[in-house]
Tab-separated table of C-alpha atoms and ligand atoms in Angstrom:
chain	number	residue	atom	x	y	z
U	1	MET	CA	83.119	111.346	67.921
U	2	GLY	CA	81.726	107.981	66.913
U	3	TRP	CA	79.418	106.013	64.713
U	4	ARG	CA	75.828	106.933	64.916
U	5	GLN	CA	73.449	104.025	64.445
U	6	ALA	CA	72.431	104.161	60.825
U	7	GLY	CA	68.698	103.990	60.291
U	8	ALA	CA	68.034	103.913	64.002
U	9	ILE	CA	64.399	104.264	64.824
U	10	LEU	CA	64.281	107.211	67.104
U	11	TRP	CA	61.002	107.122	68.906
U	12	GLY	CA	60.544	109.575	71.702
U	13	GLY	CA	58.182	109.077	74.592
U	14	MET	CA	55.870	106.527	72.989
U	15	ALA	CA	53.924	104.319	75.376
U	16	PRO	CA	54.779	100.653	74.869
U	17	ALA	CA	51.950	98.753	73.218
U	18	THR	CA	50.132	96.183	75.302
U	19	ARG	CA	50.324	93.536	72.614
U	20	ALA	CA	53.392	92.610	70.613
U	21	ASP	CA	54.118	94.766	67.584
U	22	SER	CA	54.017	92.366	64.644
U	23	ARG	CA	54.250	94.925	61.855
U	24	PHE	CA	56.711	94.148	59.111
U	25	ARG	CA	59.619	96.570	58.827
U	26	LEU	CA	62.428	96.684	56.331
U	27	VAL	CA	65.931	96.701	57.687
U	28	GLU	CA	68.337	99.259	56.327
U	29	SER	CA	70.163	96.982	53.881
U	30	GLN	CA	66.881	95.795	52.349
U	31	ALA	CA	65.588	99.334	51.994
U	32	ARG	CA	68.775	100.528	50.297
U	33	GLU	CA	68.730	97.660	47.838
U	34	LEU	CA	65.025	97.975	47.109
U	35	ALA	CA	65.252	101.704	46.470
U	36	GLU	CA	68.245	101.213	44.197
U	37	LYS	CA	66.703	98.374	42.214
U	38	PHE	CA	63.077	99.469	41.986
U	39	GLY	CA	63.030	103.167	42.796
U	40	THR	CA	60.614	104.947	45.088
U	41	PRO	CA	57.825	105.245	46.022
U	42	LEU	CA	57.594	101.502	46.344
U	43	TYR	CA	55.098	99.132	47.883
U	44	VAL	CA	56.820	96.239	49.626
U	45	ILE	CA	55.008	93.167	50.924
U	46	ASP	CA	56.571	90.583	53.183
U	47	GLU	CA	55.570	87.074	52.157
U	48	ARG	CA	56.286	85.583	55.561
U	49	THR	CA	54.103	88.038	57.455
U	50	PHE	CA	51.248	87.598	54.968
U	51	ARG	CA	51.399	83.790	55.068
U	52	ASP	CA	51.808	83.718	58.847
U	53	ARG	CA	48.788	85.885	59.419
U	54	ILE	CA	46.621	83.748	57.149
U	55	ARG	CA	47.819	80.597	58.913
U	56	ARG	CA	47.170	82.084	62.318
U	57	TYR	CA	43.682	83.122	61.242
U	58	ARG	CA	42.937	79.663	59.899
U	59	GLU	CA	44.376	77.850	62.901
U	60	ALA	CA	42.657	80.048	65.476
U	61	SER	CA	39.364	79.677	63.606
U	62	LEU	CA	39.612	75.931	63.084
U	63	LYS	CA	40.440	75.525	66.752
U	64	ALA	CA	37.301	77.430	67.714
U	65	ASN	CA	35.149	75.753	65.088
U	66	PRO	CA	36.307	72.883	62.852
U	67	LYS	CA	33.772	74.044	60.258
U	68	SER	CA	35.300	77.495	59.872
U	69	GLN	CA	36.516	78.938	56.622
U	70	ILE	CA	38.644	81.968	55.730
U	71	CYS	CA	37.852	84.091	52.727
U	72	TYR	CA	40.433	86.760	51.864
U	73	ALA	CA	38.807	90.124	51.080
U	74	SER	CA	40.708	90.939	47.925
U	75	LYS	CA	39.725	94.627	47.942
U	76	ALA	CA	42.405	95.063	50.598
U	77	ASN	CA	45.101	94.149	48.094
U	78	SER	CA	44.323	92.317	44.890
U	79	THR	CA	47.849	92.155	43.495
U	80	LEU	CA	47.775	88.854	41.588
U	81	GLY	CA	50.785	87.367	43.352
U	82	LEU	CA	49.124	87.957	46.710
U	83	LEU	CA	45.840	86.402	45.625
U	84	LYS	CA	47.823	83.334	44.609
U	85	ILE	CA	49.457	83.164	48.034
U	86	ALA	CA	46.120	83.578	49.821
U	87	TYR	CA	44.653	80.743	47.781
U	88	GLU	CA	47.707	78.544	48.395
U	89	GLU	CA	47.183	79.130	52.109
U	90	GLY	CA	43.667	77.761	51.894
U	91	CYS	CA	41.626	80.938	51.543
U	92	TRP	CA	38.541	81.464	49.509
U	93	ILE	CA	38.598	84.840	47.781
U	94	ASP	CA	36.028	87.607	48.300
U	95	VAL	CA	35.602	89.611	45.101
U	96	ALA	CA	33.417	92.688	44.880
U	97	SER	CA	33.492	93.405	41.152
U	98	GLU	CA	34.107	91.713	37.851
U	99	GLY	CA	37.613	93.197	37.972
U	100	GLU	CA	38.392	91.542	41.288
U	101	LEU	CA	36.877	88.286	40.032
U	102	ARG	CA	39.029	88.430	36.918
U	103	ALA	CA	42.058	89.139	39.101
U	104	ALA	CA	41.351	86.044	41.192
U	105	LEU	CA	40.960	83.893	38.083
U	106	LEU	CA	44.182	85.272	36.601
U	107	ALA	CA	45.936	84.429	39.865
U	108	GLY	CA	44.859	80.809	39.435
U	109	VAL	CA	42.003	80.799	41.936
U	110	PRO	CA	39.169	78.563	40.721
U	111	ALA	CA	35.886	80.441	40.291
U	112	GLU	CA	34.172	78.026	42.647
U	113	LYS	CA	36.400	79.342	45.449
U	114	CYS	CA	35.246	82.926	44.885
U	115	VAL	CA	32.563	84.729	46.871
U	116	PHE	CA	30.971	87.426	44.723
U	117	HIS	CA	29.921	90.628	46.520
U	118	GLY	CA	28.577	93.970	45.408
U	119	ASN	CA	25.615	96.198	46.242
U	120	ASN	CA	24.917	96.909	42.591
U	121	LYS	CA	26.353	94.091	40.540
U	122	LEU	CA	25.850	94.936	36.911
U	123	ARG	CA	23.788	92.599	34.831
U	124	SER	CA	26.927	91.868	32.823
U	125	GLU	CA	28.814	91.065	36.049
U	126	VAL	CA	26.172	88.638	37.219
U	127	ALA	CA	26.223	87.002	33.793
U	128	TYR	CA	30.018	86.771	33.879
U	129	GLY	CA	29.951	85.308	37.384
U	130	LEU	CA	27.481	82.656	36.279
U	131	GLU	CA	29.457	81.921	33.124
U	132	VAL	CA	32.714	81.272	34.965
U	133	GLY	CA	30.972	79.419	37.805
U	134	VAL	CA	31.491	81.571	40.887
U	135	GLY	CA	31.125	79.494	44.078
U	136	ILE	CA	28.969	81.830	46.122
U	137	PHE	CA	26.876	84.840	45.141
U	138	VAL	CA	26.183	87.207	48.001
U	139	ILE	CA	22.794	88.665	47.134
U	140	ASP	CA	22.459	92.264	48.215
U	141	ASN	CA	19.004	93.385	47.003
U	142	PHE	CA	15.704	92.337	45.479
U	143	GLU	CA	16.753	93.341	41.950
U	144	GLU	CA	19.605	90.892	42.178
U	145	ILE	CA	17.253	88.052	43.119
U	146	ASP	CA	15.281	88.713	39.934
U	147	ARG	CA	18.434	89.104	37.852
U	148	LEU	CA	19.919	85.866	39.115
U	149	LYS	CA	16.691	83.978	38.595
U	150	GLU	CA	16.394	85.244	35.044
U	151	LEU	CA	20.029	84.705	34.084
U	152	LYS	CA	20.437	81.266	35.594
U	153	GLY	CA	17.379	79.982	33.720
U	154	ASP	CA	16.693	76.328	34.396
U	155	ALA	CA	20.150	75.618	35.797
U	156	VAL	CA	20.576	74.916	39.531
U	157	GLY	CA	22.703	78.040	39.676
U	158	PRO	CA	25.318	79.051	42.199
U	159	GLN	CA	25.060	78.847	45.952
U	160	CYS	CA	23.449	82.048	47.166
U	161	VAL	CA	23.900	83.858	50.440
U	162	LEU	CA	21.914	86.857	51.680
U	163	ARG	CA	23.851	89.938	52.687
U	164	LEU	CA	22.188	91.194	55.846
U	165	ALA	CA	22.324	94.543	57.601
U	166	PRO	CA	22.268	93.434	61.227
U	167	GLY	CA	21.609	96.897	62.640
U	168	VAL	CA	24.713	97.238	64.774
U	169	ASP	CA	26.771	100.381	64.916
U	170	PRO	CA	30.516	99.794	64.985
U	171	LYS	CA	32.988	102.286	66.359
U	172	THR	CA	35.167	103.210	63.421
U	173	HIS	CA	35.493	105.932	60.812
U	174	GLU	CA	32.026	106.724	59.418
U	175	LYS	CA	33.111	105.930	55.863
U	176	ILE	CA	33.964	102.332	56.707
U	177	ARG	CA	31.022	101.654	59.020
U	178	VAL	CA	28.416	99.524	57.262
U	179	GLY	CA	26.646	97.346	59.832
U	180	GLN	CA	24.054	99.931	60.905
U	181	ALA	CA	20.472	99.744	59.668
U	182	ASP	CA	20.910	102.892	57.541
U	183	THR	CA	23.198	101.459	54.878
U	184	LYS	CA	23.163	100.750	51.171
U	185	PHE	CA	24.412	97.225	51.831
U	186	GLY	CA	22.186	94.213	52.187
U	187	PHE	CA	18.751	93.419	53.533
U	188	ASN	CA	17.679	94.961	56.784
U	189	ILE	CA	16.822	92.372	59.413
U	190	THR	CA	14.726	94.660	61.597
U	191	ASP	CA	12.412	96.042	58.908
U	192	GLY	CA	11.528	92.576	57.613
U	193	SER	CA	13.343	92.874	54.252
U	194	ALA	CA	15.694	90.054	55.116
U	195	LEU	CA	12.899	87.589	55.763
U	196	GLU	CA	11.112	88.695	52.622
U	197	ALA	CA	14.345	88.224	50.625
U	198	ALA	CA	14.759	84.682	51.944
U	199	LYS	CA	11.184	83.843	50.963
U	200	ARG	CA	11.675	85.273	47.482
U	201	CYS	CA	14.937	83.389	46.941
U	202	LEU	CA	13.316	80.122	47.919
U	203	ALA	CA	10.238	80.829	45.798
U	204	SER	CA	12.491	81.741	42.847
U	205	GLY	CA	14.256	78.411	42.996
U	206	LEU	CA	17.606	79.999	43.878
U	207	ASN	CA	20.033	77.757	45.697
U	208	LEU	CA	19.986	79.701	48.968
U	209	VAL	CA	22.553	78.322	51.421
U	210	GLY	CA	23.131	80.995	54.018
U	211	VAL	CA	23.555	84.489	55.359
U	212	HIS	CA	26.315	87.083	55.549
U	213	CYS	CA	27.148	90.329	57.267
U	214	HIS	CA	30.102	92.674	57.381
U	215	VAL	CA	29.725	95.490	59.865
U	216	GLY	CA	32.774	97.670	59.320
U	217	SER	CA	36.493	97.906	58.953
U	218	GLN	CA	39.515	98.713	61.137
U	219	LEU	CA	37.562	97.760	64.255
U	220	ILE	CA	39.735	97.868	67.335
U	221	ASP	CA	36.733	97.071	69.499
U	222	PRO	CA	35.228	93.752	68.274
U	223	THR	CA	31.825	94.233	69.893
U	224	ALA	CA	30.128	95.100	66.610
U	225	GLN	CA	31.404	91.998	64.812
U	226	ARG	CA	30.278	89.816	67.693
U	227	GLN	CA	26.853	91.451	67.727
U	228	GLY	CA	26.620	91.239	63.939
U	229	GLY	CA	27.442	87.525	64.044
U	230	GLU	CA	24.872	86.978	66.777
U	231	ALA	CA	22.182	88.902	64.915
U	232	ILE	CA	22.578	86.955	61.684
U	233	ALA	CA	22.791	83.647	63.586
U	234	GLU	CA	19.515	84.537	65.317
U	235	PHE	CA	18.043	85.350	61.940
U	236	ALA	CA	19.245	81.996	60.587
U	237	ALA	CA	17.564	80.229	63.499
U	238	ARG	CA	14.345	82.107	62.677
U	239	LEU	CA	14.574	81.004	59.050
U	240	LYS	CA	14.413	77.470	60.332
U	241	THR	CA	11.510	77.987	62.706
U	242	ASP	CA	9.505	80.304	60.408
U	243	LEU	CA	10.262	78.883	56.971
U	244	GLY	CA	11.670	75.460	57.725
U	245	PHE	CA	14.795	76.491	55.839
U	246	GLU	CA	18.174	75.378	57.205
U	247	ILE	CA	21.296	77.338	56.376
U	248	SER	CA	24.556	75.501	55.733
U	249	TYR	CA	26.750	78.625	55.539
U	250	ILE	CA	27.119	81.754	57.626
U	251	ASN	CA	29.695	84.465	56.930
U	252	VAL	CA	30.458	87.050	59.600
U	253	GLY	CA	32.639	89.301	57.418
U	254	GLY	CA	35.957	90.875	58.300
U	255	GLY	CA	36.904	94.073	60.042
U	256	LEU	CA	39.582	93.164	62.585
U	257	GLY	CA	41.784	96.229	62.923
U	258	VAL	CA	45.541	96.438	62.579
U	259	LYS	CA	48.214	98.544	64.199
U	260	TYR	CA	48.864	101.776	62.349
U	261	VAL	CA	50.307	103.828	65.185
U	262	ASP	CA	51.563	102.847	68.603
U	263	ALA	CA	48.298	103.852	70.246
U	264	ASP	CA	46.397	101.217	68.227
U	265	ASP	CA	46.134	98.011	70.168
U	266	PRO	CA	43.945	95.658	68.139
U	267	MET	CA	43.116	92.210	69.444
U	268	THR	CA	45.389	89.448	68.299
U	269	ILE	CA	44.019	87.012	65.748
U	270	GLU	CA	44.031	84.335	68.469
U	271	GLU	CA	41.915	86.502	70.749
U	272	TYR	CA	39.555	87.678	68.067
U	273	CYS	CA	38.582	84.539	66.128
U	274	PRO	CA	37.189	82.504	69.061
U	275	LEU	CA	35.399	85.570	70.385
U	276	VAL	CA	33.320	85.918	67.215
U	277	LEU	CA	33.000	82.222	66.371
U	278	ASP	CA	31.965	81.245	69.910
U	279	ALA	CA	29.311	83.965	69.921
U	280	VAL	CA	27.805	82.541	66.732
U	281	ALA	CA	28.007	78.998	68.130
U	282	ARG	CA	26.209	80.028	71.317
U	283	ILE	CA	23.292	81.453	69.346
U	284	LEU	CA	23.046	78.377	67.118
U	285	GLU	CA	23.224	75.963	70.042
U	286	GLY	CA	20.143	73.777	70.143
U	287	SER	CA	18.899	75.078	66.780
U	288	GLY	CA	19.993	71.958	64.968
U	289	LEU	CA	21.987	74.156	62.565
U	290	ASP	CA	25.641	73.346	62.007
U	291	PRO	CA	26.792	75.611	59.177
U	292	ILE	CA	30.211	76.390	57.802
U	293	VAL	CA	31.202	79.623	59.549
U	294	ALA	CA	33.205	81.820	57.225
U	295	GLN	CA	35.130	84.979	57.999
U	296	GLU	CA	36.255	87.543	55.467
U	297	PRO	CA	39.306	89.440	56.673
U	298	GLY	CA	41.279	91.699	54.370
U	299	ARG	CA	43.237	94.300	56.304
U	300	ALA	CA	44.054	91.936	59.186
U	301	LEU	CA	45.807	89.567	56.775
U	302	VAL	CA	47.766	91.919	54.553
U	303	GLY	CA	47.841	95.332	56.264
U	304	GLU	CA	50.785	94.795	58.577
U	305	ALA	CA	52.664	92.802	55.922
U	306	GLY	CA	53.291	95.883	53.803
U	307	VAL	CA	55.385	99.031	53.947
U	308	THR	CA	55.763	101.904	51.517
U	309	LEU	CA	59.211	103.248	50.849
U	310	TYR	CA	59.658	106.934	49.965
U	311	GLU	CA	62.609	109.232	49.420
U	312	VAL	CA	62.724	112.633	51.063
U	313	GLY	CA	62.968	115.324	48.374
U	314	VAL	CA	62.446	118.654	50.123
U	315	ILE	CA	62.568	119.825	53.718
U	316	LYS	CA	61.057	123.211	54.407
U	317	THR	CA	60.463	124.959	57.707
U	318	ILE	CA	57.725	127.562	57.765
U	319	GLU	CA	57.461	130.261	60.366
U	320	MET	CA	53.926	131.445	61.001
U	321	ALA	CA	52.802	134.928	62.123
U	322	ASP	CA	52.471	133.762	65.730
U	323	GLY	CA	56.025	132.487	65.674
U	324	ALA	CA	55.002	128.832	65.512
U	325	ARG	CA	57.036	126.742	63.117
U	326	ARG	CA	56.197	123.737	61.045
U	327	THR	CA	58.613	121.571	59.116
U	328	TYR	CA	57.295	120.041	55.921
U	329	VAL	CA	59.105	116.961	54.683
U	330	SER	CA	58.044	116.239	51.111
U	331	VAL	CA	58.336	112.705	49.844
U	332	ASP	CA	58.169	111.429	46.283
U	333	GLY	CA	54.646	109.967	46.520
U	334	GLY	CA	51.486	110.993	48.278
U	335	VAL	CA	47.737	110.927	47.908
U	336	SER	CA	47.978	108.928	44.667
U	337	ASP	CA	49.672	105.977	46.377
U	338	ASN	CA	47.966	106.412	49.757
U	339	PRO	CA	44.651	108.263	49.764
U	340	ARG	CA	43.696	107.024	53.234
U	341	PRO	CA	44.870	110.040	55.262
U	342	ALA	CA	42.866	112.344	52.986
U	343	LEU	CA	39.806	110.088	53.015
U	344	TYR	CA	39.688	108.842	56.576
U	345	SER	CA	42.190	111.016	58.470
U	346	ALA	CA	44.175	107.786	58.749
U	347	GLN	CA	47.383	107.925	60.736
U	348	TYR	CA	50.547	105.966	60.074
U	349	THR	CA	53.901	105.217	61.609
U	350	VAL	CA	56.719	106.753	59.615
U	351	GLU	CA	60.330	105.782	60.208
U	352	ARG	CA	63.619	106.774	58.705
U	353	VAL	CA	65.133	103.593	57.457
U	354	VAL	CA	68.162	104.832	55.523
U	355	LYS	CA	70.256	107.967	55.729
U	356	ARG	CA	71.275	109.491	52.449
U	357	ASP	CA	74.897	108.577	52.482
U	358	PRO	CA	76.502	105.970	54.746
U	359	ALA	CA	79.605	108.155	54.990
U	360	TRP	CA	77.538	110.694	56.856
U	361	GLU	CA	77.172	108.250	59.686
U	362	TYR	CA	80.626	109.095	61.012
U	363	VAL	CA	80.350	112.280	62.995
U	364	THR	CA	83.014	114.219	64.801
U	365	ASP	CA	81.046	116.851	66.604
U	366	GLY	CA	77.545	117.932	67.455
U	367	PRO	CA	74.999	116.282	69.699
U	368	GLY	CA	75.208	112.913	67.961
U	369	ALA	CA	78.944	112.538	68.267
U	370	ALA	CA	78.961	110.178	71.202
U	371	PHE	CA	78.724	106.521	70.291
U	372	GLY	CA	75.154	105.620	69.473
U	373	ALA	CA	73.762	108.792	70.964
U	374	PRO	CA	70.541	109.716	69.223
U	375	LEU	CA	70.151	113.250	68.026
U	376	GLY	CA	66.556	113.249	69.113
U	377	ASP	CA	63.408	113.743	67.174
U	378	GLN	CA	61.500	116.592	65.695
U	379	VAL	CA	57.812	116.602	64.947
U	380	VAL	CA	57.237	117.187	61.255
U	381	THR	CA	54.534	116.991	58.637
U	382	VAL	CA	55.281	114.551	55.867
U	383	SER	CA	53.644	115.748	52.666
U	384	GLY	CA	53.252	114.305	49.251
U	385	ARG	CA	54.030	116.074	46.014
U	386	HIS	CA	50.517	116.503	44.702
U	387	CYS	CA	48.624	119.717	44.151
U	388	GLU	CA	46.832	119.402	47.466
U	389	THR	CA	47.432	120.966	50.829
U	390	ASP	CA	48.010	117.449	51.958
U	391	ARG	CA	49.364	116.496	55.287
U	392	LEU	CA	50.027	112.953	54.270
U	393	PHE	CA	51.407	111.988	57.630
U	394	ALA	CA	50.803	114.801	60.074
U	395	ASP	CA	52.797	115.272	63.258
U	396	VAL	CA	55.224	112.407	62.970
U	397	SER	CA	58.468	112.159	64.877
U	398	LEU	CA	61.529	111.894	62.713
U	399	PRO	CA	65.199	112.367	63.551
U	400	LYS	CA	66.437	115.940	63.771
U	401	ASP	CA	69.151	115.242	61.233
U	402	LEU	CA	66.662	114.047	58.628
U	403	ALA	CA	68.043	115.056	55.247
U	404	VAL	CA	67.085	115.193	51.617
U	405	GLY	CA	67.780	111.778	50.112
U	406	ASP	CA	66.922	109.825	53.257
U	407	LEU	CA	64.535	106.909	52.832
U	408	LEU	CA	61.388	106.684	54.911
U	409	GLN	CA	59.255	103.622	55.409
U	410	VAL	CA	55.605	103.880	56.287
U	411	LEU	CA	54.343	100.841	58.162
U	412	SER	CA	51.107	98.900	57.731
U	413	THR	CA	50.420	99.966	54.168
U	414	GLY	CA	49.722	96.466	52.841
U	415	ALA	CA	45.947	96.962	52.802
U	416	TYR	CA	43.922	99.577	50.924
U	417	ASN	CA	46.975	101.356	49.549
U	418	SER	CA	47.939	99.785	46.227
U	419	SER	CA	44.304	98.767	45.721
U	420	MET	CA	43.176	102.382	46.141
U	421	ALA	CA	46.007	104.046	44.230
U	422	SER	CA	45.277	106.538	41.472
U	423	ASN	CA	47.131	108.471	38.801
U	424	TYR	CA	46.291	111.888	40.215
U	425	ASN	CA	48.657	114.509	38.829
U	426	ARG	CA	49.635	111.828	36.288
U	427	PHE	CA	51.774	109.999	38.773
U	428	PRO	CA	52.628	106.482	37.625
U	429	ARG	CA	51.515	103.963	40.240
U	430	PRO	CA	54.389	102.401	42.206
U	431	ALA	CA	55.745	98.904	41.733
U	432	VAL	CA	54.817	96.157	44.193
U	433	VAL	CA	57.716	94.003	45.385
U	434	LEU	CA	57.461	90.851	47.462
U	435	VAL	CA	60.134	89.999	50.015
U	436	GLN	CA	60.108	86.250	49.539
U	437	LEU	CA	60.616	83.672	52.267
U	438	ASP	CA	64.327	83.385	51.400
U	439	GLY	CA	64.723	87.157	51.505
U	440	ALA	CA	64.970	87.559	47.717
U	441	PHE	CA	62.880	90.251	46.066
U	442	LYS	CA	60.250	89.491	43.456
U	443	THR	CA	58.416	92.070	41.382
U	444	LEU	CA	54.680	91.453	41.658
U	445	ALA	CA	53.746	94.586	39.734
U	446	GLU	CA	56.002	96.870	37.766
U	447	ARG	CA	55.942	100.611	38.198
U	448	GLU	CA	53.580	102.079	35.604
U	449	SER	CA	55.417	103.370	32.573
U	450	TRP	CA	54.585	106.541	30.664
U	451	ASP	CA	53.217	104.273	27.930
U	452	ASP	CA	50.930	102.586	30.464
U	453	LEU	CA	49.780	105.967	31.602
U	454	PHE	CA	48.672	107.194	28.180
U	455	ARG	CA	47.660	103.892	26.556
U	456	ARG	CA	43.930	104.551	26.799
U	457	GLU	CA	43.952	108.001	25.303
U	458	THR	CA	43.899	109.654	21.903
U	459	VAL	CA	44.384	113.275	21.024
Q	501	LIG	N1	33.842	91.704	53.518
Q	501	LIG	C1	33.143	92.709	52.973
Q	501	LIG	C2	31.824	92.446	52.408
Q	501	LIG	C3	33.677	94.002	52.958
Q	501	LIG	O1	32.970	94.991	52.423
Q	501	LIG	C4	34.961	94.233	53.496
Q	501	LIG	C5	35.538	95.559	53.475
Q	501	LIG	C6	35.666	93.142	54.028
Q	501	LIG	C7	35.068	91.894	54.030
Q	501	LIG	C8	37.048	93.262	54.590
Q	501	LIG	O2	37.171	94.173	55.616
Q	501	LIG	P1	38.549	94.274	56.425
Q	501	LIG	O3	38.795	92.962	57.091
Q	501	LIG	O4	39.628	94.581	55.442
Q	501	LIG	O5	38.323	95.376	57.379
Q	501	LIG	N2	38.890	101.535	51.974
Q	501	LIG	C9	38.688	101.429	53.404
Q	501	LIG	C10	38.218	100.065	53.803
Q	501	LIG	C11	36.901	99.694	53.192
Q	501	LIG	C12	36.496	98.295	53.567
Q	501	LIG	C13	35.338	97.881	52.794
Q	501	LIG	N3	34.916	96.553	53.010
Q	501	LIG	C14	39.989	101.771	54.112
Q	501	LIG	O6	40.972	102.072	53.468
Q	501	LIG	O7	40.026	101.772	55.331
């Protein structure tokens, strides 16, 4: 008999990662308290991890190029409290809609520190951006050049940057691969549209200052970002030789991957930033151009800072005709709080962080009775509770004594989870809680109430 380690993470046979695992994890006491106070499912963001990653990004970039700038891609997580932190840490904010722009403004970010993206900005959005004084407009298409020209009138207007499609093909899920020539985003360099766009901007009296590209997301291999940066730097050099126009700003986008499962081994921020910035510098060498070099990370800043906490509600083992068995562990959230597995076959690390009842820890017999002896793992399918045949987290290892009422944490859910949440099956969206630097919890977003859910509707 003996005490079994409560909340022990029972990994079996996983290869150790090459680089350090910097993902935020809740400890058992935090998870218990959070679940009690805020309920589950719950998004939790660690302030320290988020701030640290921004600082590391800034420091590594400034070291490689003193004229570098970090712009936080708010689509990754635009919770107001997090936008405020990103701005406090010296980031500009990338917004890709009027909603994201309004979020940044509500968070206290000045409009002039916002970079406005979008492949089909509505006329009303462009007008709103001009009205509030957005710092940089990233022009995506010829229509937008005309729209901006018309709406700005005689004013100098905002700084404008051309979104370019550099024609590189990153290795990542096809739905988040955007650098290739065949894309809805930006002006193609190879077919001459990019040069034509630059000419039109200059002829239209727009305040063109630079170029931009973003080639894809969750890139473990950074080749595509490096090539994208090189391609737009070459284009910038051509703008000088062909048109006599000198850029003062170049933005190489985001895309650095994070660790979702042990097999993911993304570059560290310190490895990645100089790799991309030096590549751009090499191309610009001797061109006489010395622009600000901006980067636009989202996931790499906030992804590993977040976990989602769920409670196990049902455990069901199914025996198939061929005798194979599958255990379904249903949690109290699912595709509405994390659509990424359904959309991109995304994989996650799932850990038991709290057993249902601390009294259960004391065992007198069975395989876990020896002090600290793990019971071992079983491979299960963690499902949500939506009307989908969802395998939210397929084939994850969880302890054999997993029980209804246990709390699970899913790592690296800080990016593209709360920002992509829905109300499918009329599920209220979860609260977002910040673990502050002193360890205290702060609600950044309350769980949606039934009133919130039905506010927009009439019978
Ligand atoms: N800049 C631009 C113009 C972008 O479109 C994006 C992401 C970023 C920066 C930031 O990329 P990051 O550093 O986070 O990889 N919903 C997908 C991700 C879509 C990313 C779209 N653009 C997902 O859940 O994986």
